[in-house]
Coordinates of C-alpha atoms in Angstrom, one line a residue:
M1 CA 0.0 0.0 0.0
K2 CA 1.3 3.4 -0.9
L3 CA 1.6 6.1 1.7
E4 CA -0.8 8.3 -0.3
Q5 CA -3.4 5.5 -0.1
A6 CA -2.9 5.2 3.6
I7 CA -3.4 8.9 4.1
L8 CA -6.6 9.0 2.0
K9 CA -7.9 5.8 3.7
N10 CA -7.5 7.3 7.2
L11 CA -8.9 10.6 6.1
I12 CA -12.1 8.7 5.3
Y13 CA -12.2 6.2 8.2
N14 CA -10.3 7.8 11.0
D15 CA -11.9 10.9 12.5
E16 CA -9.1 11.6 15.0
Y17 CA -6.4 11.4 12.3
L18 CA -8.4 13.6 10.0
R19 CA -8.8 16.4 12.7
K20 CA -5.0 16.3 13.4
V21 CA -3.6 16.4 9.8
L22 CA -6.1 17.8 7.4
P23 CA -5.3 21.5 8.2
F24 CA -1.7 20.9 7.1
I25 CA -2.0 18.8 4.0
K26 CA -2.1 20.6 0.6
A27 CA -3.5 19.1 -2.6
D28 CA -0.3 19.7 -4.5
Y29 CA 1.5 17.3 -2.1
F30 CA -0.2 14.5 -4.1
T31 CA 1.7 13.9 -7.3
D32 CA -0.9 11.7 -8.9
R33 CA -3.9 13.5 -10.2
T34 CA -6.3 10.8 -9.1
D35 CA -5.1 11.0 -5.5
R36 CA -5.2 14.8 -5.7
T37 CA -8.8 14.7 -6.9
I38 CA -10.0 12.4 -4.1
F39 CA -8.2 14.6 -1.5
N40 CA -9.9 17.7 -2.8
E41 CA -13.3 16.1 -2.5
I42 CA -12.5 14.9 1.1
S43 CA -11.4 18.4 2.0
K44 CA -14.6 20.0 0.5
F45 CA -16.8 17.5 2.3
V46 CA -15.2 18.1 5.7
E47 CA -15.4 21.9 5.2
A48 CA -19.1 21.7 4.3
Y49 CA -20.3 19.1 6.9
N50 CA -17.5 19.0 9.5
S51 CA -17.4 15.2 9.6
T52 CA -15.6 12.3 7.9
P53 CA -16.9 11.6 4.4
T54 CA -18.2 8.3 3.1
V55 CA -16.8 6.6 0.0
E56 CA -20.2 6.9 -1.7
A57 CA -20.3 10.7 -1.1
I58 CA -16.9 11.1 -2.6
E59 CA -17.8 9.0 -5.7
L60 CA -20.9 11.0 -6.3
A61 CA -19.0 14.3 -6.0
I62 CA -16.4 13.1 -8.5
K63 CA -19.1 12.1 -11.0
E64 CA -20.6 15.5 -10.7
R65 CA -17.4 17.3 -11.6
R66 CA -17.3 18.6 -15.1
N67 CA -13.6 19.1 -15.5
L68 CA -12.9 15.3 -15.4
S69 CA -12.9 13.0 -18.3
N70 CA -14.6 9.6 -18.2
D71 CA -11.2 7.8 -17.9
E72 CA -10.3 10.1 -14.9
V73 CA -13.6 9.4 -13.2
E74 CA -13.0 5.6 -13.6
K75 CA -9.5 5.9 -12.2
C76 CA -10.8 7.7 -9.1
E77 CA -13.5 5.0 -8.6
T78 CA -10.9 2.3 -9.0
C79 CA -8.7 4.0 -6.4
L80 CA -11.6 4.3 -4.0
Q81 CA -12.4 0.6 -4.4
E82 CA -8.8 -0.3 -3.7
I83 CA -8.9 1.8 -0.5
V84 CA -12.1 0.0 0.6
K85 CA -10.5 -3.4 0.0
I86 CA -7.4 -2.6 2.0
K87 CA -7.3 -4.7 5.1
E88 CA -8.3 -2.8 8.2
E89 CA -5.3 -2.4 10.4
Q90 CA -5.1 -0.6 13.7
S91 CA -2.1 1.7 13.2
K92 CA -0.9 3.9 16.1
I93 CA -2.2 7.4 15.6
D94 CA 1.1 9.0 16.6
W95 CA 3.1 6.9 14.2
L96 CA 0.6 7.7 11.4
V97 CA 0.7 11.4 12.1
D98 CA 4.5 11.4 12.1
K99 CA 4.7 9.6 8.8
T100 CA 2.2 12.1 7.3
E101 CA 4.2 15.1 8.6
K102 CA 7.4 13.7 7.0
F103 CA 5.5 13.1 3.8
C104 CA 4.3 16.7 3.7
Q105 CA 7.7 18.1 4.5
E106 CA 9.3 16.1 1.7
K107 CA 6.6 17.1 -0.8
A108 CA 6.9 20.8 0.2
I109 CA 10.6 20.8 -0.4
Y110 CA 10.2 18.9 -3.7
N111 CA 7.6 21.4 -4.9
A112 CA 9.7 24.4 -3.8
V113 CA 12.7 23.1 -5.8
L114 CA 10.5 22.6 -8.9
G115 CA 9.1 26.1 -8.4
S116 CA 12.6 27.6 -8.1
I117 CA 13.7 25.9 -11.3
S118 CA 10.5 27.2 -13.0
I119 CA 11.4 30.8 -11.9
L120 CA 15.0 30.5 -13.0
D121 CA 13.9 29.1 -16.4
G122 CA 11.5 32.0 -16.8
K123 CA 8.4 29.8 -17.0
D124 CA 6.9 31.3 -13.9
K125 CA 6.1 35.0 -14.7
T126 CA 4.4 35.7 -11.4
Q127 CA 7.5 35.6 -9.2
D128 CA 11.1 36.8 -9.5
K129 CA 14.4 35.3 -8.4
G130 CA 14.2 37.2 -5.1
S131 CA 11.3 35.0 -4.0
I132 CA 13.3 31.8 -4.3
P133 CA 14.8 32.0 -0.7
K134 CA 11.3 32.5 0.8
L135 CA 9.9 29.5 -1.2
L136 CA 12.7 27.2 0.2
S137 CA 12.5 28.6 3.7
D138 CA 8.7 28.2 3.8
A139 CA 9.1 24.6 2.6
L140 CA 11.7 23.8 5.2
A141 CA 9.4 25.3 7.9
V142 CA 6.5 22.9 7.2
S143 CA 5.4 21.1 10.4
F144 CA 2.3 20.0 12.2
D145 CA 1.4 22.4 15.0
N146 CA -1.6 21.0 16.8
S147 CA -1.9 23.8 19.4
V148 CA -5.3 25.3 19.3
G149 CA -5.0 27.7 22.2
H150 CA -4.2 27.9 25.9
D151 CA -6.5 25.9 28.2
Y152 CA -6.6 28.0 31.3
L153 CA -7.0 25.1 33.8
E154 CA -5.3 22.3 32.0
N155 CA -2.2 24.4 31.0
S156 CA -1.6 26.0 34.5
D157 CA 1.8 24.3 34.8
E158 CA 3.0 25.8 31.5
R159 CA 1.7 29.1 32.6
F160 CA 3.6 28.9 35.9
E161 CA 6.8 28.1 34.0
F162 CA 6.2 31.1 31.8
Y163 CA 5.9 33.4 34.8
H164 CA 9.3 32.2 36.0
R165 CA 11.1 32.0 32.7
K166 CA 13.5 34.8 32.0
E167 CA 12.4 36.4 28.8
E168 CA 15.1 37.1 26.2
R169 CA 15.8 40.8 26.0
I170 CA 18.3 43.2 24.5
P171 CA 19.4 45.6 27.2
F172 CA 20.2 49.3 26.8
D173 CA 23.4 51.0 28.0
L174 CA 21.1 53.7 29.5
D175 CA 19.9 52.9 33.0
Y176 CA 16.4 54.4 32.9
F177 CA 15.5 52.8 29.6
N178 CA 16.4 49.4 31.2
K179 CA 14.1 50.4 34.2
I180 CA 11.1 51.2 32.0
T181 CA 11.5 48.0 29.9
K182 CA 12.4 45.7 32.8
G183 CA 15.8 45.0 31.5
G184 CA 15.7 45.7 27.8
L185 CA 13.6 45.2 24.6
P186 CA 11.8 41.8 24.3
I187 CA 11.8 40.0 21.0
K188 CA 8.8 40.3 18.6
T189 CA 8.0 43.9 19.5
L190 CA 7.7 47.3 17.8
N191 CA 9.3 50.2 19.7
I192 CA 8.8 53.8 18.6
A193 CA 10.6 57.1 19.4
L194 CA 8.4 60.2 18.9
A195 CA 10.3 63.5 18.3
G196 CA 10.3 66.6 16.3
T197 CA 12.6 67.4 13.4
G198 CA 16.2 67.8 14.7
V199 CA 15.6 66.6 18.2
G200 CA 17.4 63.3 17.9
K201 CA 15.5 60.4 16.5
S202 CA 18.3 59.1 14.3
L203 CA 20.9 60.0 17.0
F204 CA 19.0 57.8 19.5
M205 CA 18.7 54.9 17.1
C206 CA 22.4 55.2 16.1
H207 CA 23.5 55.2 19.7
V208 CA 21.3 52.2 20.6
A209 CA 22.5 50.3 17.5
A210 CA 26.1 51.0 18.4
G211 CA 25.5 49.9 22.0
C212 CA 23.9 46.6 20.8
M213 CA 26.8 45.8 18.5
V214 CA 29.3 46.4 21.4
Q215 CA 27.2 43.9 23.5
G216 CA 27.9 41.3 20.8
K217 CA 24.6 41.5 19.1
N218 CA 24.0 41.4 15.3
V219 CA 22.4 44.7 14.3
L220 CA 20.6 45.6 11.0
Y221 CA 20.1 49.3 10.5
I222 CA 17.7 50.1 7.6
T223 CA 17.8 53.8 6.6
M224 CA 15.5 55.7 4.2
E225 CA 16.3 59.1 5.4
M226 CA 20.1 59.4 5.3
A227 CA 22.8 57.7 3.2
E228 CA 24.5 54.5 4.5
E229 CA 27.8 56.5 4.9
K230 CA 26.1 59.2 7.0
I231 CA 24.7 56.6 9.4
A232 CA 28.1 54.8 9.5
E233 CA 29.8 58.2 10.2
R234 CA 27.5 58.8 13.2
I235 CA 28.2 55.3 14.6
D236 CA 31.9 55.9 14.0
A237 CA 31.8 59.1 16.1
N238 CA 29.9 57.2 18.8
L239 CA 32.1 54.1 19.0
L240 CA 35.5 55.6 18.3
N241 CA 34.8 58.5 20.7
V242 CA 35.7 61.1 18.0
S243 CA 33.5 64.1 17.1
V244 CA 31.9 64.0 13.7
D245 CA 33.9 67.1 12.6
D246 CA 37.2 65.5 13.7
L247 CA 36.6 62.3 11.7
V248 CA 37.6 64.0 8.5
S249 CA 41.0 65.0 9.9
L250 CA 41.7 61.7 11.7
P251 CA 44.8 60.0 10.2
K252 CA 44.2 56.7 8.5
E253 CA 46.7 54.9 10.8
M254 CA 44.9 56.1 13.9
Y255 CA 41.5 55.3 12.4
D256 CA 42.6 51.7 11.7
K257 CA 43.9 51.3 15.2
K258 CA 40.6 52.4 16.7
I259 CA 38.7 50.0 14.4
E260 CA 41.0 47.1 15.3
K261 CA 40.5 47.9 19.0
L262 CA 36.8 47.9 18.5
R263 CA 36.9 44.7 16.6
A264 CA 38.8 43.0 19.4
K265 CA 36.1 44.1 21.9
T266 CA 33.0 42.6 20.2
V267 CA 31.8 39.7 18.1
G268 CA 28.7 41.6 17.0
K269 CA 28.1 42.8 13.5
L270 CA 26.3 45.9 12.2
I271 CA 25.0 46.1 8.7
I272 CA 23.5 49.3 7.3
K273 CA 21.2 49.1 4.3
E274 CA 19.9 52.2 2.5
Y275 CA 16.6 52.3 0.5
P276 CA 15.2 55.3 -1.4
T277 CA 12.6 57.3 0.6
A278 CA 9.1 55.8 0.5
A279 CA 10.3 53.0 -1.8
A280 CA 10.8 50.1 0.5
S281 CA 8.3 48.0 2.4
V282 CA 8.3 44.9 4.7
T283 CA 8.6 42.8 1.5
H284 CA 12.0 44.4 0.7
F285 CA 13.1 44.0 4.3
R286 CA 12.1 40.3 4.3
T287 CA 14.0 39.7 1.1
L288 CA 17.0 41.5 2.6
L289 CA 16.9 39.3 5.7
N290 CA 16.8 36.2 3.6
E291 CA 19.7 37.3 1.4
L292 CA 21.8 38.3 4.4
N293 CA 21.3 34.9 5.9
L294 CA 22.2 33.1 2.7
K295 CA 25.1 35.2 1.5
K296 CA 26.7 36.3 4.8
S297 CA 25.2 33.9 7.4
F298 CA 24.0 37.1 9.1
V299 CA 20.9 36.8 11.3
P300 CA 20.1 40.1 13.2
D301 CA 19.2 40.2 16.9
I302 CA 17.6 43.6 16.5
I303 CA 16.5 45.8 13.6
F304 CA 16.4 49.6 13.3
V305 CA 14.2 51.3 10.7
D306 CA 14.9 55.0 10.1
Y307 CA 12.1 55.8 10.0
L308 CA 8.5 54.3 9.9
N309 CA 6.6 57.1 8.2
I310 CA 8.8 57.0 5.1
C311 CA 8.4 53.3 4.5
C312 CA 5.7 52.1 2.1
S313 CA 3.1 49.5 2.7
S314 CA 3.3 46.1 1.2
R315 CA -0.5 45.7 1.4
I316 CA -1.7 49.1 0.2
K317 CA -0.4 50.3 -3.2
A318 CA 1.3 53.7 -3.3
G319 CA -1.1 56.4 -4.5
A320 CA -4.2 54.3 -3.4
N321 CA -7.2 56.3 -2.3
V322 CA -6.6 55.8 1.5
N323 CA -6.1 58.3 4.3
S324 CA -2.8 58.6 6.2
Y325 CA -4.3 56.9 9.3
T326 CA -5.0 53.7 7.4
Y327 CA -1.7 53.8 5.5
V328 CA 0.7 54.5 8.4
K329 CA -1.2 52.0 10.6
A330 CA -0.7 49.4 7.9
I331 CA 3.0 50.0 7.8
A332 CA 3.2 49.7 11.6
E333 CA 1.3 46.4 11.6
E334 CA 3.5 45.1 8.9
L335 CA 6.7 46.0 10.7
R336 CA 5.4 44.4 13.9
G337 CA 4.5 41.3 11.9
L338 CA 8.0 41.2 10.6
A339 CA 9.3 41.4 14.2
V340 CA 7.1 38.5 15.2
E341 CA 8.1 36.5 12.0
F342 CA 11.8 36.8 12.6
G343 CA 11.8 36.9 16.4
V344 CA 13.5 40.3 16.8
P345 CA 12.7 43.7 18.4
I346 CA 12.3 46.5 15.8
V347 CA 13.1 50.0 16.8
S348 CA 11.8 52.9 14.6
A349 CA 10.7 56.5 15.0
T350 CA 8.0 58.9 13.9
Q351 CA 7.5 62.7 13.7
T352 CA 5.4 64.9 16.0
T353 CA 2.7 67.1 14.6
R354 CA 3.3 70.9 14.2
S355 CA 1.7 71.6 17.6
G356 CA 3.7 68.7 19.2
Y357 CA 7.0 70.1 17.9
T358 CA 6.6 73.3 20.0
S359 CA 5.0 71.5 23.0
S360 CA 7.1 70.9 26.1
D361 CA 4.8 68.0 27.0
P362 CA 3.8 66.0 23.9
G363 CA 1.3 63.1 24.2
L364 CA 0.1 60.3 22.0
E365 CA -2.3 62.8 20.3
D366 CA 0.8 64.6 18.9
T367 CA 1.8 61.6 16.7
S368 CA 1.9 62.8 13.1
E369 CA -0.3 61.3 10.3
S370 CA -1.8 58.3 12.2
F371 CA -3.0 57.5 15.7
G372 CA -3.0 53.9 14.5
L373 CA 0.8 53.9 15.1
P374 CA 0.7 54.2 18.9
A375 CA -2.2 51.7 18.9
T376 CA 0.1 49.1 17.3
A377 CA 3.4 49.9 19.1
D378 CA 4.5 48.0 22.2
L379 CA 6.6 50.8 23.5
M380 CA 6.4 54.5 22.6
F381 CA 8.2 57.4 24.1
A382 CA 8.8 61.1 23.3
L383 CA 12.2 62.7 23.0
I384 CA 11.8 66.4 24.2
S385 CA 14.3 69.2 23.7
S386 CA 14.3 72.8 24.7
E387 CA 16.7 75.7 25.0
E388 CA 17.3 75.0 28.7
L389 CA 17.8 71.3 28.1
E390 CA 20.2 72.1 25.2
E391 CA 22.3 74.3 27.5
L392 CA 22.5 71.4 30.0
G393 CA 23.3 68.9 27.2
Q394 CA 20.2 66.8 28.0
I395 CA 17.1 65.4 26.4
M396 CA 13.9 64.6 28.3
V397 CA 12.2 61.3 27.7
K398 CA 8.5 60.9 28.4
Q399 CA 6.8 57.5 28.3
L400 CA 3.6 57.5 26.2
K401 CA 2.8 53.8 26.0
N402 CA 4.4 50.8 27.6
R403 CA 3.4 47.2 27.4
Y404 CA 6.4 46.0 29.4
S405 CA 5.8 47.8 32.7
D406 CA 3.7 50.5 34.4
P407 CA 4.1 53.6 32.3
T408 CA 3.5 55.9 35.4
M409 CA 6.8 54.7 36.9
Y410 CA 9.6 56.9 35.7
K411 CA 7.1 58.7 33.5
R412 CA 9.7 61.4 32.7
F413 CA 13.5 61.3 33.0
T414 CA 16.4 62.9 31.4
I415 CA 19.5 61.5 29.6
G416 CA 22.7 63.3 28.6
V417 CA 23.5 64.0 25.0
D418 CA 26.8 64.7 23.3
R419 CA 25.7 65.7 19.8
S420 CA 29.3 66.1 18.5
K421 CA 30.0 62.4 19.2
M422 CA 26.4 61.2 18.7
K423 CA 26.3 59.8 22.2
L424 CA 23.7 59.4 24.9
Y425 CA 24.7 58.8 28.5
D426 CA 23.2 58.5 32.0
V427 CA 23.1 61.8 34.0
E428 CA 23.4 62.1 37.8
Q429 CA 20.5 61.4 39.9
S430 CA 20.2 65.1 40.9
A431 CA 19.2 65.8 37.3
Q432 CA 16.0 63.7 37.8
D433 CA 15.0 65.2 41.1
G434 CA 13.3 68.3 39.5
L435 CA 10.9 66.2 37.5
A436 CA 7.5 66.0 39.2
D437 CA 6.6 62.5 37.9
A438 CA 10.0 61.0 37.4
G439 CA 9.0 58.1 39.6
I440 CA 12.4 58.0 41.4
T441 CA 10.8 56.0 44.3
D442 CA 9.5 52.5 43.9
K443 CA 6.0 53.7 44.7
P444 CA 4.0 55.7 42.1
L445 CA 3.5 59.4 42.8
N446 CA 0.3 61.3 42.7
T447 CA -0.6 63.9 40.0
F448 CA 0.9 66.6 42.2
G449 CA 4.3 65.0 42.1
N450 CA 4.9 64.0 45.7
R451 CA 3.6 61.5 48.2
E452 CA 3.2 64.0 51.0
M453 CA 0.5 65.8 49.0
K454 CA -1.1 62.5 48.2
K455 CA -1.1 61.7 51.9
D456 CA -2.6 65.1 52.8
K457 CA -5.2 64.6 50.2
F458 CA -6.4 61.3 51.5
D459 CA -6.2 62.5 55.1
G460 CA -8.5 65.3 54.2
F461 CA -10.8 62.8 52.6
K462 CA -10.9 60.8 55.8
R463 CA -11.6 63.9 57.9
S464 CA -14.5 64.7 55.5
E465 CA -16.0 61.2 56.2
E466 CA -15.7 61.7 60.0
H467 CA -17.3 65.1 59.7
T468 CA -20.1 63.6 57.7
S469 CA -20.7 60.9 60.3
E470 CA -20.8 63.5 63.0
L471 CA -23.4 65.5 61.2
Q472 CA -25.5 62.3 60.7
S473 CA -25.3 61.5 64.4
H474 CA -26.6 64.9 65.3

């Protein structure tokens, strides 16, 4: 008996087997047209009636099809009769599922190779050569995942392990950012910096990218605003501790020594890729990731996109009649989907509105173009600058949205900035003391900025209750 026949037989007679494997089997896994036709009818029957089909029902459905010749109908009937005659054997369900999974994996790879050859020969006009890596990777990823959700009572042990499992994170070299993210950026997340023009969005991303590389992480920096060389210049200034202006006059010998010293300190890699403004989407980024993996064995631990609003959407065509809310939200959702697909955190940025640019206290409502962006992001914070802060060499950070911890803790804090060297650094604790809701203590502060006022406020409330009870007793 062929494996294909065993699969078809158990799809008809074994309800447990059918429920486990049918969602993962595709019709093109069956090479023989007769087997493929029978499988299609089984699949249609289950979809329509949610139960195992009978041989008679399949035979009738095949006879009613108009795209089959008489010879093909006879072959299908003969195949079904052979399946009925096969001696009934009690096969272990686990063994049968494993065999079916292996069958699907082998067929998926075989079909992907054939499809790649068809693309290379020019027979497939719908796809280009850039889609070949995805075809192969999708085929290699075929597996049976029988999970259909988390059973609250039955899966309590797994949930307890999850609570005590240390989540993989990429830490910052800035103390307060580690505090608000509980140790760094988790994988599969989208993190957004909100700032006006010239405040420091790219500076922030360049600094964090440089810090991740020094930690030994692989970093991919995608830029659509500045040239690759300009981004690399900023990262040079940061890592080599040389101002941007002095890089031009730095002797080659000294520059090489600094690079070698840096190379000896880290095993991380940083790759910068430039795309034209508003010309690249998640599709381009996915192709880039696959090519980097194939050509350089480079798999990023974190991705920076500079910046989100000047990407294009892979789902909505450029120039389509859609508003900016829908378009930017689509881009944000696609980027977050990419983060989930490749298991990395993505860091990007967005502009403030005109009113937000001049505001000393921007909020989520000051996000330009689309409020759908903060709805999608996992972490969103504003970078705020003013003349006073510039004189002190500082930038204020305000949390706007935080899925990692309580956003009221350390709501506002300041970090130092050295713009000549494109560096950020922690400032002394005294620099945080003047912020009303910096959350320096471990307990949240009230809206007035101190616990004493909160205590007085509730004491007054208690006195009011006592006064009311006294009035009632009289």
